[in-house]
Amino acid sequence: PRQPAKTLWYDRPRYVFLEFCVEDSTDVRVDIGDQRLVFSCKNADGVEFYNEINLYARVNSKDSREKCSDRSITCFMRKWKEKVAWPRITKENIKPAWLSVDFDNWRDWEGDEEVERAMVEQYAEV
């Protein structure tokens, strides 16, 4: 049986970030469309994870990527309308139990664009 992965998200001026917290993931599939994201993988124990998110607003799927580490899979999606804050990541105004805000990375946007650019460049190099 599939289960949703615990997911953290945070908002930036140009991108929204999603982190799927699965350790030692295999068979990772991330399908980013303009208005939805589908994620699936397995962990070391063979448990299948599956998350589907209808996105709050449109993203540029061509300028969106993911990066896998041994602890999680991070996706960053380029917003179609930059510098517009997303109050939530989901289109529906309900918060799934598996989804929460990544408060460690949730910051005021003031002077944040350079930080954001550095993060994206760092991901892009991997």
Coordinates of C-alpha atoms in Angstrom, one line a residue, residues 2-126:
R2 CA 1.2 3.5 -0.9
Q3 CA 1.4 6.2 1.6
P4 CA 2.2 10.0 1.3
A5 CA 5.7 11.1 2.2
K6 CA 6.0 13.8 4.9
T7 CA 6.4 17.0 2.9
L8 CA 7.8 20.4 3.8
W9 CA 7.3 23.5 1.7
Y10 CA 8.3 27.1 1.6
D11 CA 7.9 30.2 -0.5
R12 CA 10.4 32.4 -2.2
P13 CA 10.1 35.4 -4.5
R14 CA 10.8 33.4 -7.7
Y15 CA 10.4 29.8 -6.6
V16 CA 8.4 27.5 -4.3
F17 CA 10.3 24.7 -2.7
L18 CA 9.0 21.3 -1.7
E19 CA 10.9 18.7 0.3
F20 CA 9.7 15.1 0.4
C21 CA 11.3 13.6 3.5
V22 CA 12.1 10.0 2.5
E23 CA 15.5 8.5 3.5
D24 CA 17.5 6.4 1.0
S25 CA 14.9 6.8 -1.7
T26 CA 14.9 4.7 -4.9
D27 CA 12.8 4.8 -8.0
V28 CA 12.2 8.5 -7.6
R29 CA 9.8 10.0 -10.0
V30 CA 8.8 13.6 -10.0
D31 CA 6.4 14.9 -12.6
I32 CA 6.0 18.7 -12.5
G33 CA 3.2 20.1 -14.6
D34 CA 2.1 23.7 -14.8
Q35 CA -0.5 23.2 -12.1
R36 CA 0.3 20.0 -10.4
L37 CA 3.1 17.9 -9.1
V38 CA 3.1 14.1 -8.7
F39 CA 5.9 12.5 -6.7
S40 CA 6.6 8.8 -6.0
C41 CA 9.5 6.7 -4.7
K42 CA 10.3 3.8 -2.5
N43 CA 12.4 3.8 0.6
A44 CA 15.1 1.3 1.7
D45 CA 12.4 -1.0 3.2
G46 CA 10.4 -1.0 -0.1
V47 CA 7.6 1.1 1.2
E48 CA 6.0 3.1 -1.6
F49 CA 5.4 6.8 -1.3
Y50 CA 3.1 8.8 -3.4
N51 CA 2.1 12.4 -3.2
E52 CA -0.1 14.4 -5.6
I53 CA -0.4 18.2 -5.2
N54 CA -2.6 20.5 -7.2
L55 CA -0.6 23.6 -7.0
Y56 CA -1.9 26.9 -5.6
A57 CA -0.9 28.8 -8.8
R58 CA 0.8 28.1 -12.1
V59 CA 4.5 27.2 -12.3
N60 CA 6.9 27.1 -15.2
S61 CA 7.4 23.3 -15.4
K62 CA 10.4 23.8 -17.8
D63 CA 12.3 25.8 -15.2
S64 CA 11.6 23.4 -12.3
R65 CA 13.9 20.7 -11.0
E66 CA 14.5 18.2 -8.2
K67 CA 17.5 17.1 -6.3
C68 CA 17.8 13.9 -4.3
S69 CA 19.9 13.4 -1.2
D70 CA 20.0 10.5 1.1
R71 CA 17.5 12.2 3.5
S72 CA 15.0 13.7 1.1
I73 CA 14.0 14.9 -2.4
T74 CA 13.8 18.6 -2.9
C75 CA 11.8 20.1 -5.8
F76 CA 12.0 23.8 -6.7
M77 CA 9.4 25.2 -9.1
R78 CA 9.7 28.5 -10.9
K79 CA 6.6 30.6 -10.3
W80 CA 4.7 31.8 -13.3
K81 CA 4.1 35.1 -11.5
E82 CA 7.2 36.1 -9.7
K83 CA 7.2 38.0 -6.5
V84 CA 3.6 37.0 -5.7
A85 CA 3.5 35.3 -2.3
W86 CA 1.8 31.9 -2.1
P87 CA -0.4 31.7 1.1
R88 CA -0.3 27.9 0.7
I89 CA 1.1 25.3 -1.7
T90 CA -2.2 23.5 -2.5
K91 CA -5.0 24.8 -4.7
E92 CA -7.6 23.5 -2.3
N93 CA -7.8 25.4 1.0
I94 CA -7.2 22.3 3.1
K95 CA -4.0 21.2 4.6
P96 CA -3.2 17.5 4.2
A97 CA -1.8 15.9 7.4
W98 CA 1.4 15.1 5.6
L99 CA 2.1 18.6 4.5
S100 CA 3.7 21.4 6.7
V101 CA 5.6 24.6 6.3
D102 CA 9.3 24.5 6.5
F103 CA 9.8 27.2 9.1
D104 CA 13.6 26.8 9.1
N105 CA 13.6 28.1 5.6
W106 CA 10.6 30.4 5.8
R107 CA 11.9 33.9 5.9
D108 CA 10.9 37.4 5.2
W109 CA 11.6 38.2 1.5
E110 CA 13.4 41.5 2.2
G111 CA 16.8 41.3 0.6
D112 CA 16.3 37.6 0.0
E113 CA 16.8 37.3 -3.7
E114 CA 20.5 36.8 -3.6
V115 CA 20.1 34.1 -1.0
E116 CA 17.5 32.5 -3.2
R117 CA 19.7 32.7 -6.3
A118 CA 22.6 31.1 -4.5
M119 CA 20.4 28.2 -3.3
V120 CA 19.0 27.6 -6.8
E121 CA 22.5 27.7 -8.3
Q122 CA 23.7 25.3 -5.6
Y123 CA 20.9 22.8 -6.5
A124 CA 21.4 23.2 -10.2
E125 CA 25.1 22.2 -9.9
V126 CA 24.3 18.8 -8.4

